[in-house]
Short mmCIF file of C-alpha atoms and ligand atoms in Angstrom, two decimals:
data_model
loop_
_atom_site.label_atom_id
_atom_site.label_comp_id
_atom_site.label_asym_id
_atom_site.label_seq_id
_atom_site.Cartn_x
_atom_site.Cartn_y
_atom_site.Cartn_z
CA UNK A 1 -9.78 -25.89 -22.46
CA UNK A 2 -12.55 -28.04 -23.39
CA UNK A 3 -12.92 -29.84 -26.51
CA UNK A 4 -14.73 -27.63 -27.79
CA UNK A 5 -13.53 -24.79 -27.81
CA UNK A 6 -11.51 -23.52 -30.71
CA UNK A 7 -7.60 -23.07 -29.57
CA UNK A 8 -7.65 -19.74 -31.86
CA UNK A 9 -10.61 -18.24 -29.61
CA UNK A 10 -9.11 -19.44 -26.48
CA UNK A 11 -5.80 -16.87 -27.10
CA UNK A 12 -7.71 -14.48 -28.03
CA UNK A 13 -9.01 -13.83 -24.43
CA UNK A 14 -6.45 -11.01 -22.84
CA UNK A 15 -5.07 -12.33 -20.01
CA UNK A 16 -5.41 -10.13 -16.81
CA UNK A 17 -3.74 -7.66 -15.57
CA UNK A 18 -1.47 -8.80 -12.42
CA UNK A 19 -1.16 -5.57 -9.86
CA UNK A 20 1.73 -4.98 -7.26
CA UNK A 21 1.22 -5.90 -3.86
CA UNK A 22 -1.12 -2.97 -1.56
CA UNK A 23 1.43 -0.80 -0.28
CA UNK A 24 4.34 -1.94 -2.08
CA UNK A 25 5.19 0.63 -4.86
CA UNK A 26 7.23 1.18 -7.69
CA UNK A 27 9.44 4.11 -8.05
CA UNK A 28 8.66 5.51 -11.44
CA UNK A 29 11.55 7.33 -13.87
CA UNK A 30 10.31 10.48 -12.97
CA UNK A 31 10.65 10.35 -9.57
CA UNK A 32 14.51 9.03 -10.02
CA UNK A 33 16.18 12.21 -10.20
CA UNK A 34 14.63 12.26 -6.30
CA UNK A 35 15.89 9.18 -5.09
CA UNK A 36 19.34 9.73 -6.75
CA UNK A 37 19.59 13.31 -5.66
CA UNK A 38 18.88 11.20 -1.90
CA UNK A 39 21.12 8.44 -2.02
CA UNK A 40 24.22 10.39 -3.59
CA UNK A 41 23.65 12.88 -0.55
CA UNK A 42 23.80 9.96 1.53
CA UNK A 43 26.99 8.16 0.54
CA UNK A 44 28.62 11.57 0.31
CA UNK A 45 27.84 12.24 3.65
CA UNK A 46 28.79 8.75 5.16
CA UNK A 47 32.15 8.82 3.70
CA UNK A 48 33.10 12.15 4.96
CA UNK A 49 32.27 10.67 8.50
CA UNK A 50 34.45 7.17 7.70
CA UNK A 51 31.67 5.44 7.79
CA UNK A 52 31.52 1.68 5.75
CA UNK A 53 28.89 0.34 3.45
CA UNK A 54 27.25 -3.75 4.50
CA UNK A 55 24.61 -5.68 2.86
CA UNK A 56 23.01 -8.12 4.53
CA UNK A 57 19.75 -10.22 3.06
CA UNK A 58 16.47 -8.95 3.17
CA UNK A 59 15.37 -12.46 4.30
CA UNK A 60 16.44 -13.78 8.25
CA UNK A 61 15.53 -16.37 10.37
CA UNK A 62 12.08 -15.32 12.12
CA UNK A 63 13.73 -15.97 14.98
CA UNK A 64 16.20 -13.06 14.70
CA UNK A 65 13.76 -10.42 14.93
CA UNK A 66 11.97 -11.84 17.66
CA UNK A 67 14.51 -12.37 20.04
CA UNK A 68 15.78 -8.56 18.83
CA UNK A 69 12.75 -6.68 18.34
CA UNK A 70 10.75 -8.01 21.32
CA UNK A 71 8.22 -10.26 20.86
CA UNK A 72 5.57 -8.01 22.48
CA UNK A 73 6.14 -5.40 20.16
CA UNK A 74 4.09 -4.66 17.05
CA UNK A 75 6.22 -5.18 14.33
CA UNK A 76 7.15 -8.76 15.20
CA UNK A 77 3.18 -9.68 16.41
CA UNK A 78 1.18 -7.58 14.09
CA UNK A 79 3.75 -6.67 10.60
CA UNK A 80 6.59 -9.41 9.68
CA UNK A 81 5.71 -10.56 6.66
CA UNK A 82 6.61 -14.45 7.90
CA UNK A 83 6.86 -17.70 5.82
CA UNK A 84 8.03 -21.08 5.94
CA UNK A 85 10.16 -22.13 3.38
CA UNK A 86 10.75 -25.13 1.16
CA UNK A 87 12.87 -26.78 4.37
CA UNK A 88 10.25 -25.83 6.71
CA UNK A 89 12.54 -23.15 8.36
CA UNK A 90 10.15 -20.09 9.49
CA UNK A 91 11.81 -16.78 7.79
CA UNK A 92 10.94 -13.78 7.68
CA UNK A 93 11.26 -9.98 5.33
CA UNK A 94 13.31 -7.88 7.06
CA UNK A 95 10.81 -4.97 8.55
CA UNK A 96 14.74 -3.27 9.69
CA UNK A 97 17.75 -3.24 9.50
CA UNK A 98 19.77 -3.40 12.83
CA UNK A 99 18.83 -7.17 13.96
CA UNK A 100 20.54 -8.46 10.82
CA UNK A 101 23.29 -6.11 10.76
CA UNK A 102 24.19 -7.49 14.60
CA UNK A 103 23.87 -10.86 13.45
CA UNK A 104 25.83 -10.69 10.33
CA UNK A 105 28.51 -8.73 12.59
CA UNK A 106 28.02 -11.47 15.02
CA UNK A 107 28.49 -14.10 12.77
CA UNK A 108 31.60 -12.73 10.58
CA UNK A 109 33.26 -11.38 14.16
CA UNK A 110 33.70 -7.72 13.17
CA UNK A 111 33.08 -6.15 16.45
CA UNK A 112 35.32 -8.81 18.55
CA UNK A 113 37.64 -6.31 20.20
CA UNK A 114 37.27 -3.57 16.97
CA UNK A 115 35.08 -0.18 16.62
CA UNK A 116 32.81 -0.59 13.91
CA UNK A 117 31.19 2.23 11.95
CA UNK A 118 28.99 0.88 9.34
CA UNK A 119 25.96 2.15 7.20
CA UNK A 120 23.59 0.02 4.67
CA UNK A 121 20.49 1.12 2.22
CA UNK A 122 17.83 -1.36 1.17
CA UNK A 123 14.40 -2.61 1.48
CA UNK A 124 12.37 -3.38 4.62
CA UNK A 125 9.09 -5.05 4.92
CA UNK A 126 6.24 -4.45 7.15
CA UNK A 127 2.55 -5.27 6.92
CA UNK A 128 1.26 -1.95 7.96
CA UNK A 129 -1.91 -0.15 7.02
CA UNK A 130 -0.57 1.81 4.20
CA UNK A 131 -1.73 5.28 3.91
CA UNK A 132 1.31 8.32 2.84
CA UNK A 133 4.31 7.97 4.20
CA UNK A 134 3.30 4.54 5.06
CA UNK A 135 4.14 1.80 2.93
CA UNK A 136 4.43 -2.31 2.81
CA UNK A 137 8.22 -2.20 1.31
CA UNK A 138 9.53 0.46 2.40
CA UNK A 139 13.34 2.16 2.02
CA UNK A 140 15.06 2.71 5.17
CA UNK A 141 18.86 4.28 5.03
CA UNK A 142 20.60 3.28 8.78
CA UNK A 143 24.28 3.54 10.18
CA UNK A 144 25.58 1.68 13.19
CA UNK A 145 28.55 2.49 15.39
CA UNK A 146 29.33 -0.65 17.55
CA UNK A 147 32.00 -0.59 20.22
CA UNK A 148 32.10 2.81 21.46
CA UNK A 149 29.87 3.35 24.79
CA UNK A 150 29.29 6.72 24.10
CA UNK A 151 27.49 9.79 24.59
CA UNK A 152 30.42 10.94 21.59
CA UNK A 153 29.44 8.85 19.24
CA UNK A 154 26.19 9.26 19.93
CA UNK A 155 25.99 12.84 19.12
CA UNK A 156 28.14 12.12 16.08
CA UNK A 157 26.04 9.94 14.25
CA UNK A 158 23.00 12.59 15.35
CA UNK A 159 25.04 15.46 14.04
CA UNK A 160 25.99 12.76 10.80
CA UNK A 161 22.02 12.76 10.17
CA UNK A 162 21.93 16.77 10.88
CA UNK A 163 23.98 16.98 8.21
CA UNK A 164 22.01 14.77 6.05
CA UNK A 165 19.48 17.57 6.29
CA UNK A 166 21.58 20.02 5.53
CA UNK A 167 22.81 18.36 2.34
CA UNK A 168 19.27 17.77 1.47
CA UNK A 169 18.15 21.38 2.28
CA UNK A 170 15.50 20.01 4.77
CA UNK A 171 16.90 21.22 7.68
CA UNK A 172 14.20 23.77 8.60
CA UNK A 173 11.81 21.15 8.54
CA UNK A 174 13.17 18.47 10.62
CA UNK A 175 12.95 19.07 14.26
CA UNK A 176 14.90 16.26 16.74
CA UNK A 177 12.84 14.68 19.66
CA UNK A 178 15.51 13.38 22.13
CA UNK A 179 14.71 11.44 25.32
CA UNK A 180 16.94 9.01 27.82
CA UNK A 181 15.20 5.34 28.58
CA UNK A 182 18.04 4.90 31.25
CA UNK A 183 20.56 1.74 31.81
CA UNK A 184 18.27 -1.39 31.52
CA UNK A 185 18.85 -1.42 35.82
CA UNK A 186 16.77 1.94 35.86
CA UNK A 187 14.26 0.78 33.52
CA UNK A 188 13.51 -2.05 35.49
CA UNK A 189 12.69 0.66 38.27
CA UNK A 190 10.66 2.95 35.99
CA UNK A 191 8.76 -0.27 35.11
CA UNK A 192 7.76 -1.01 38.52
CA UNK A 193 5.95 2.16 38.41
CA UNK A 194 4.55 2.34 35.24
CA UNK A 195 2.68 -1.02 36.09
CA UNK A 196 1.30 0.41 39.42
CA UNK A 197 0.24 3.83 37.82
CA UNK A 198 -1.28 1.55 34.65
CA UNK A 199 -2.82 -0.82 36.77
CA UNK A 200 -4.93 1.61 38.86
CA UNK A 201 -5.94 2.92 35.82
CA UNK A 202 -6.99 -0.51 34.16
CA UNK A 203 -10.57 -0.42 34.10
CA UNK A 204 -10.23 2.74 31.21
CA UNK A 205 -6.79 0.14 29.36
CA UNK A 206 -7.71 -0.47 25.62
CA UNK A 207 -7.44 -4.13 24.89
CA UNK A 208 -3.94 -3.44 23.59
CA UNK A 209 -2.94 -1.67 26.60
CA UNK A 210 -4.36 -4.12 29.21
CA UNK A 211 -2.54 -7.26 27.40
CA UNK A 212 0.70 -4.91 27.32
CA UNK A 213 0.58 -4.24 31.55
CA UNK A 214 2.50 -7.52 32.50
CA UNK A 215 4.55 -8.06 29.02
CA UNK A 216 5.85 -4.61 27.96
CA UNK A 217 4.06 -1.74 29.88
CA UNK A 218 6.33 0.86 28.07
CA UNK A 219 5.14 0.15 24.93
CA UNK A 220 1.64 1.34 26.39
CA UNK A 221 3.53 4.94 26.20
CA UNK A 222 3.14 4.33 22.64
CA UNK A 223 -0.12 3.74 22.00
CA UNK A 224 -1.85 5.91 19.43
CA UNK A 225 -5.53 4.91 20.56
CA UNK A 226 -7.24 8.58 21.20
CA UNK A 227 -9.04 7.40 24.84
CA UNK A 228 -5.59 6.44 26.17
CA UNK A 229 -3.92 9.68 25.46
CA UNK A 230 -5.11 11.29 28.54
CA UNK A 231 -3.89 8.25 30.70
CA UNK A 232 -0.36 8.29 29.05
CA UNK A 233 -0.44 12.00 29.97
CA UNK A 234 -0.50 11.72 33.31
CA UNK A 235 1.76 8.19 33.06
CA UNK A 236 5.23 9.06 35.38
CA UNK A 237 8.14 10.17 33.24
CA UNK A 238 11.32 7.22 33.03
CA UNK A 239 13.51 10.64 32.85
CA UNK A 240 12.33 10.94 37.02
CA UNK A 241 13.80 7.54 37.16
CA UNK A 242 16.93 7.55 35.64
CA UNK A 243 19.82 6.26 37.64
CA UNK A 244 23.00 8.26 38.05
CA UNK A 245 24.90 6.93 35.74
CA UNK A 246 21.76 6.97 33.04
CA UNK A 247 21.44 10.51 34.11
CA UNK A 248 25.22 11.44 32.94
CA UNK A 249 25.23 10.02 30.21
CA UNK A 250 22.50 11.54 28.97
CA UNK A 251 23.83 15.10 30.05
CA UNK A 252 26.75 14.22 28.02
CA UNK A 253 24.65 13.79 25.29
CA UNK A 254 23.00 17.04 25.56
CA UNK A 255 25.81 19.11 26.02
CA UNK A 256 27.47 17.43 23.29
CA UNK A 257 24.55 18.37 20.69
CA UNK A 258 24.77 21.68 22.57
CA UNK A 259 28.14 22.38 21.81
CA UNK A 260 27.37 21.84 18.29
CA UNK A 261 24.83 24.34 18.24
CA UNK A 262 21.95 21.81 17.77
CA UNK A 263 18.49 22.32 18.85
CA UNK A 264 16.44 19.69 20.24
CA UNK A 265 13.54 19.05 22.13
CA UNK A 266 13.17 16.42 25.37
CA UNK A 267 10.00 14.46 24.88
CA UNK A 268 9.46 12.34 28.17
CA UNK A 269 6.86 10.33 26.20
CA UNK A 270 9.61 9.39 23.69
CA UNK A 271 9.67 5.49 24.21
CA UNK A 272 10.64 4.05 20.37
CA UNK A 273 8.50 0.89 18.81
CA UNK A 274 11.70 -1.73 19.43
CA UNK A 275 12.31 -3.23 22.70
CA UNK A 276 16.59 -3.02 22.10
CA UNK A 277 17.01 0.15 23.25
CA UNK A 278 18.68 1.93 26.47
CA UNK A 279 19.88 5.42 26.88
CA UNK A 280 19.67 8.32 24.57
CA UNK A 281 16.71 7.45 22.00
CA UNK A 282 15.81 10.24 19.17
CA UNK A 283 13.52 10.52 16.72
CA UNK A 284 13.78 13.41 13.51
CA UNK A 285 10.46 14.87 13.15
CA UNK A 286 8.66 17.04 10.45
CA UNK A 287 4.94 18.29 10.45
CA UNK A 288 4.76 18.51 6.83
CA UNK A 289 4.17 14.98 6.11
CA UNK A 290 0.33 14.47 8.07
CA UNK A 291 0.51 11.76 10.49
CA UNK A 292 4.00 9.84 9.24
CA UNK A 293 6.01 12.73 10.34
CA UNK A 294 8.82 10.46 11.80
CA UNK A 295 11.35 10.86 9.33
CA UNK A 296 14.39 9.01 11.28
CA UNK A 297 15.04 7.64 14.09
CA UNK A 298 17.34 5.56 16.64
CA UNK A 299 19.78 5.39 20.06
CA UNK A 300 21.43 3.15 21.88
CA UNK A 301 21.14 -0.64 21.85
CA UNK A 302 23.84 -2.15 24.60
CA UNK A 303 22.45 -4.94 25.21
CA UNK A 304 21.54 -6.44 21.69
CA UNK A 305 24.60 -7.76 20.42
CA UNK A 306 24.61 -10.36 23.55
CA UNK A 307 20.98 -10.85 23.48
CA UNK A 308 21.58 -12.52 19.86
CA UNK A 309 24.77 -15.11 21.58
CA UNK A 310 27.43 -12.41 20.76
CA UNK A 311 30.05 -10.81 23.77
CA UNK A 312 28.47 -7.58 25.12
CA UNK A 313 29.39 -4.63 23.35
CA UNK A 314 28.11 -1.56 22.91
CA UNK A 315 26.71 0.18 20.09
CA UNK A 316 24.17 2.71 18.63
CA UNK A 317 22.91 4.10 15.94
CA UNK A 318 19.61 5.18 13.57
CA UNK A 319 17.45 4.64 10.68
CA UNK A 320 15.81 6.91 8.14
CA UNK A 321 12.36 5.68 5.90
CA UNK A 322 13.49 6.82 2.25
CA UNK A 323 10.51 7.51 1.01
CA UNK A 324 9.67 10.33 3.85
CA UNK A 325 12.88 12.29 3.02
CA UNK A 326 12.03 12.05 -0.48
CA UNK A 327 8.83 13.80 0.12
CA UNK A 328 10.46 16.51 2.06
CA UNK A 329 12.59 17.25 -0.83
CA UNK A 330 11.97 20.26 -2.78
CA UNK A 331 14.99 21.45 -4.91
CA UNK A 332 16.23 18.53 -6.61
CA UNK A 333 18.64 18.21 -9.45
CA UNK A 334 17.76 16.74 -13.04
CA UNK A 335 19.30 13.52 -13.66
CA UNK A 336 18.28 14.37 -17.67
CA UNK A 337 21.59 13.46 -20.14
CA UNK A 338 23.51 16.33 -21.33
CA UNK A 339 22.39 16.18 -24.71
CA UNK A 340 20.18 14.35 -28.00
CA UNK A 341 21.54 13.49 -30.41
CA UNK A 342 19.69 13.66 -33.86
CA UNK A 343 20.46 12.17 -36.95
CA UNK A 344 19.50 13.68 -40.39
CA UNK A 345 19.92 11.58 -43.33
CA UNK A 346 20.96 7.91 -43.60
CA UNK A 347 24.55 8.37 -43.64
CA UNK A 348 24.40 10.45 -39.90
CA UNK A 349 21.52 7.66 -39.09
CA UNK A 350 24.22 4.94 -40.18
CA UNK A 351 26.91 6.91 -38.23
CA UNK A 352 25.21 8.35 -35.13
CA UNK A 353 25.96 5.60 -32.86
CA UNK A 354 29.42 5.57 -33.40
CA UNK A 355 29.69 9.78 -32.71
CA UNK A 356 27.86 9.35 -29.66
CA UNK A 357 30.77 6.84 -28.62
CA UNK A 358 33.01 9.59 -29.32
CA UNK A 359 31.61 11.52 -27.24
CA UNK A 360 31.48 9.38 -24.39
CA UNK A 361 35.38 8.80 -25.18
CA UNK A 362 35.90 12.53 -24.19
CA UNK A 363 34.50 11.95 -20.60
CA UNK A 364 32.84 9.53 -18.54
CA UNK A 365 30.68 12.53 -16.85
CA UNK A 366 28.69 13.06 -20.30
CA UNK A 367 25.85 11.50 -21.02
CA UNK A 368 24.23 11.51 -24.35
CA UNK A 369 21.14 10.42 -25.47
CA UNK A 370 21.41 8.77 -29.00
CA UNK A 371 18.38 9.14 -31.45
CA UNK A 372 17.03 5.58 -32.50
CA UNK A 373 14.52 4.33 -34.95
CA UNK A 374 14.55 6.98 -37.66
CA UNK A 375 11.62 9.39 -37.86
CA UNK A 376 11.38 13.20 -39.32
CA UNK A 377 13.12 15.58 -37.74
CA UNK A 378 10.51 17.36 -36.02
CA UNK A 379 10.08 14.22 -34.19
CA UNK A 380 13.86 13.62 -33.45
CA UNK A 381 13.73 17.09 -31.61
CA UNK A 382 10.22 16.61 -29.96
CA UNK A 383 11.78 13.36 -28.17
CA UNK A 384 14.88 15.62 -27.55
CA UNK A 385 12.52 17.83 -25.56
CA UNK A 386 11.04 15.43 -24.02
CA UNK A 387 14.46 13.75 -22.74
CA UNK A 388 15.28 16.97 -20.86
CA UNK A 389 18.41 16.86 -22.36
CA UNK A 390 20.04 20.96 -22.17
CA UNK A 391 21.17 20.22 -25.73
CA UNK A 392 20.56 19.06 -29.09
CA UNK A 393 23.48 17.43 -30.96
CA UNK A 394 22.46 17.64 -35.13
CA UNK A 395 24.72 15.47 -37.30
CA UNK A 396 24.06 15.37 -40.85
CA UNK A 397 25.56 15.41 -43.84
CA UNK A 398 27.80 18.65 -43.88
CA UNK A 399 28.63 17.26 -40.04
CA UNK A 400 30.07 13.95 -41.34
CA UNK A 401 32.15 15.86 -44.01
CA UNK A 402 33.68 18.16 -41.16
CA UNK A 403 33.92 16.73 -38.63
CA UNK A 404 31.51 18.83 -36.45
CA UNK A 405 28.03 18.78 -35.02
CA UNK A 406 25.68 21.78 -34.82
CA UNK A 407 24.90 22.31 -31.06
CA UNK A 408 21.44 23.57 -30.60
CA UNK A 409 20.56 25.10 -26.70
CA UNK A 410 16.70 23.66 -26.13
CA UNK A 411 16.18 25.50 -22.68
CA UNK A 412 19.06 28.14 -22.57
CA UNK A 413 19.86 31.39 -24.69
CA UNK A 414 23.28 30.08 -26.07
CA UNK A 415 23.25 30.78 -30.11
CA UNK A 416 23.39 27.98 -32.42
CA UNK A 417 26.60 26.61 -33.24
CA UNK A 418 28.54 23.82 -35.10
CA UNK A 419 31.07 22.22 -33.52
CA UNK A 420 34.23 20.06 -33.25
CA UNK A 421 33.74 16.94 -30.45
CA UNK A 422 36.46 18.31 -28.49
CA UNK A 423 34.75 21.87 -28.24
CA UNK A 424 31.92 19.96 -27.69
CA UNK A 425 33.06 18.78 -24.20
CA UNK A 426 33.20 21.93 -22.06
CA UNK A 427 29.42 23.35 -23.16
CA UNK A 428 28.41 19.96 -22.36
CA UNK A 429 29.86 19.52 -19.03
P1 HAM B 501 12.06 2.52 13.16
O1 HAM B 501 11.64 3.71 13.96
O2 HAM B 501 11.17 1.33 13.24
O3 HAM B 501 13.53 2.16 13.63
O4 HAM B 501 12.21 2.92 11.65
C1 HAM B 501 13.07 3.96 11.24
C2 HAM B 501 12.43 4.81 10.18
O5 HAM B 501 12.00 3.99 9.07
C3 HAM B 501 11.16 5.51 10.59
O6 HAM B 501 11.45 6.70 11.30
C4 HAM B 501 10.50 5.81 9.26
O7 HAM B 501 11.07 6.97 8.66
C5 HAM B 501 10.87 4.59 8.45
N1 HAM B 501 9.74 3.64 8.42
C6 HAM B 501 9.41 2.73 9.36
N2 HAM B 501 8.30 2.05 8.97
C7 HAM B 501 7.94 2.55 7.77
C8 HAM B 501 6.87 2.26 6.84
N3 HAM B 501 5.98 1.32 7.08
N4 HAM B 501 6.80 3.00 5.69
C9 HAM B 501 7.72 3.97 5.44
N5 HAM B 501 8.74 4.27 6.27
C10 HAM B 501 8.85 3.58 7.42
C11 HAM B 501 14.27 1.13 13.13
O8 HAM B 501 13.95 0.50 12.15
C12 HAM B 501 15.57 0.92 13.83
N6 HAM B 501 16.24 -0.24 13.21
C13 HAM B 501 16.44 2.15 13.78
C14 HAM B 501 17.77 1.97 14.43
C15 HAM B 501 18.93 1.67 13.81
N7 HAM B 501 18.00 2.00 15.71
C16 HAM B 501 19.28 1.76 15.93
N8 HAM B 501 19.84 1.55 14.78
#
């Protein structure tokens, strides 16, 4: 401030406005009930299939994801958000959640010689283009099975996420995309040949594609550019190349999902944006999200667990984005209390909190909303309405002397009627 200028007309400027970060969003009240409707549907359907909760930080070593990812892929060259902090350590958001779930199991030796069925929820970071469905931070919901080789397990946790769906009532919009990338032995083979078929096609090779030959050919499979479509299309299939034992397993796999009476479809061009996997990979697919349409996804990652130091064991397992399911919700249940509560005169104003305790004594499953900061009536019930609350609890004057509060339906038929708490309980509930 200079010395001139008055210290009154300096705070008078408003200060600006700081934004969230581009593709980073908040998730509003209103779209709660969603999320909650989501995540409940979740941990229901986890624990009926065993399966354990871990947290691990959103924040790892850059290193981590690196060496698990694939360093030629384009989440750890193009999206980690990456830093180096205050001891000059390079870290990095988490943009998913496997590579620190394998190094926290790693590190705390929960899959030395055990079976490990786990599942976590959280944030994950990646500096995408946003656009819908695409987003900055992003939700992802992910369960791991470590120590089992499979196909069994496999087809569980795909029949676990089936059932997701089902829960949800998305199921008729989900379709599953299943394809085998083979033993790491018969990818080697497949990319031998994916090299020679990209090579004498190199002179028509986006820039992307051409860098990719030598370093990670399959991930030219995935490439979105339009002019390379054509190429990819003709590109040999890895499911022509599977070894024997790649082969069964996948058969297994199949027949498995078969037996269960699930319908999938093989896509040969299936190849997944991580560099971990090996046999069966999936992704859960819907057209009624525009281009985002992946909606979950995973298979089996061997070799990871002794790619980050740990012994070789196997394991498997998938990831959903939260925010796609959440679109592809349509029914969802109100999360609005069970009733407002309004207060009419200064004794029920004086009292009201303490009734709305009593209420909450009866059972933990009510919720009430409690009027606050006096106000006519008419208003006390327009912010009832507004709540969503089914009910509106009245206390006044004649309440306080017996005991009772008149129960008012705002979005049913039921008749007015005054009440005792305890009668209260069962219209409520
Ligand atoms: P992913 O395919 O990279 O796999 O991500 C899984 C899911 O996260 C996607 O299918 C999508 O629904 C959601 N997702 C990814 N990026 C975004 C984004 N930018 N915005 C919104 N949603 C997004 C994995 O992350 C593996 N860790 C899955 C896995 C677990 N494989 C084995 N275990």
């Amino acid at each position: 401030m200079s010395a001139l200028e008055s210290p009154s007309k300096a705070n008078k400027s408003k200060p600006q406005v700081i934004q969230s970060i581009r593709g980073m969003n908040d998730i509003l009240p209103d779209e709660m009930a969603a999320w909650q409707f989501l995540e409940q549907a979740i941990r229901q359907v986890v624990a009926s299939y065993g399966y354990q909760e871990i947290r691990t930080p959103e924040v790892e070593k850059t290193a981590l994801f690196s060496r698990a990812i694939g360093d030629v892929t384009d989440i750890v060259e193009k999206e980690m958000y990456t830093f180096d902090d205050r001891n000059g350590d390079s870290l990095s958001l988490r943009p998913e959640g496997t590579a620190g779930f394998v190094r926290a199991g790693i590190e705390h030796g929960l899959f030395y010689n055990q079976v490990q069925r786990l599942w976590y929820l959280g944030s994950m970071f990646r500096h995408e283009r946003p656009q819908k469905g695409r987003y900055r931070r992003f939700f992802q919901f992910g369960a791991e099975v470590v120590g089992l080789p499979g196909p069994d397990v496999d087809a569980e946790l795909i029949l676990m996420s089936a059932r997701l769906w089902q829960t949800l009532g998305i199921q008729d919009k989900l379709t599953l995309q299943i394809n085998s990338l083979g033993s790491l032995e018969s990818r080697a083979v497949y990319r031998e040949k994916l090299v020679q078929y990209f090579t004498a096609h190199r002179s028509k090779l986006d820039a992307d594609s051409e860098r990719r030959l030598q370093s990670n050919p399959l991930r030219i499979l995935d490439s979105k550019h339009p002019d390379m479509q054509p190429i990819i299309k003709g590109a040999p299939h890895l499911g022509d190349y599977l070894d024997a034992e790649s082969r069964a397993h996948f058969d297994a796999l199949l027949a498995r999902l078969e037996a269960a009476g699930l319908a999938y479809e093989i896509n040969p061009h299936l190849v997944r944006g991580l560099d971990y996997y090996v046999h069966g990979i999936y992704e859960w697919v819907t057209d009624a999200l525009g281009a985002q349409g992946t909606v979950c996804a995973g298979g089996r990652y061997d070799g990871l667990i002794g790619q980050l130091g740990g012994r070789e064991t196997p394991a498997t397992g998938f990831a959903m984005g939260l925010e796609r399911a959440v679109a592809l919700l349509s029914d969802v249940p109100s999360n609005a209390p069970h009733a407002y509560m309004v207060l009419i005169g200064e004794a029920a104003e004086q009292a009201g909190l303490l009734w709305a305790e009593k209420l909450r004594d009866r059972s933990p499953d009510i919720s009430v909303l409690c009027h606050g900061g006096g106000g006519s009536v008419k208003s006390q019930f327009k912010r009832a309405d507004k709540s969503g609350a089914r009910f509106a609890l009245v206390l006044d004057d004649e309440g306080l002397a017996s005991e009772t509060l008149l129960c008012k339906d705002l979005r049913g038929e039921q008749a007015e009627q005054r009440l005792k708490i305890d009668e209260l309980v069962s219209i409520l509930l």
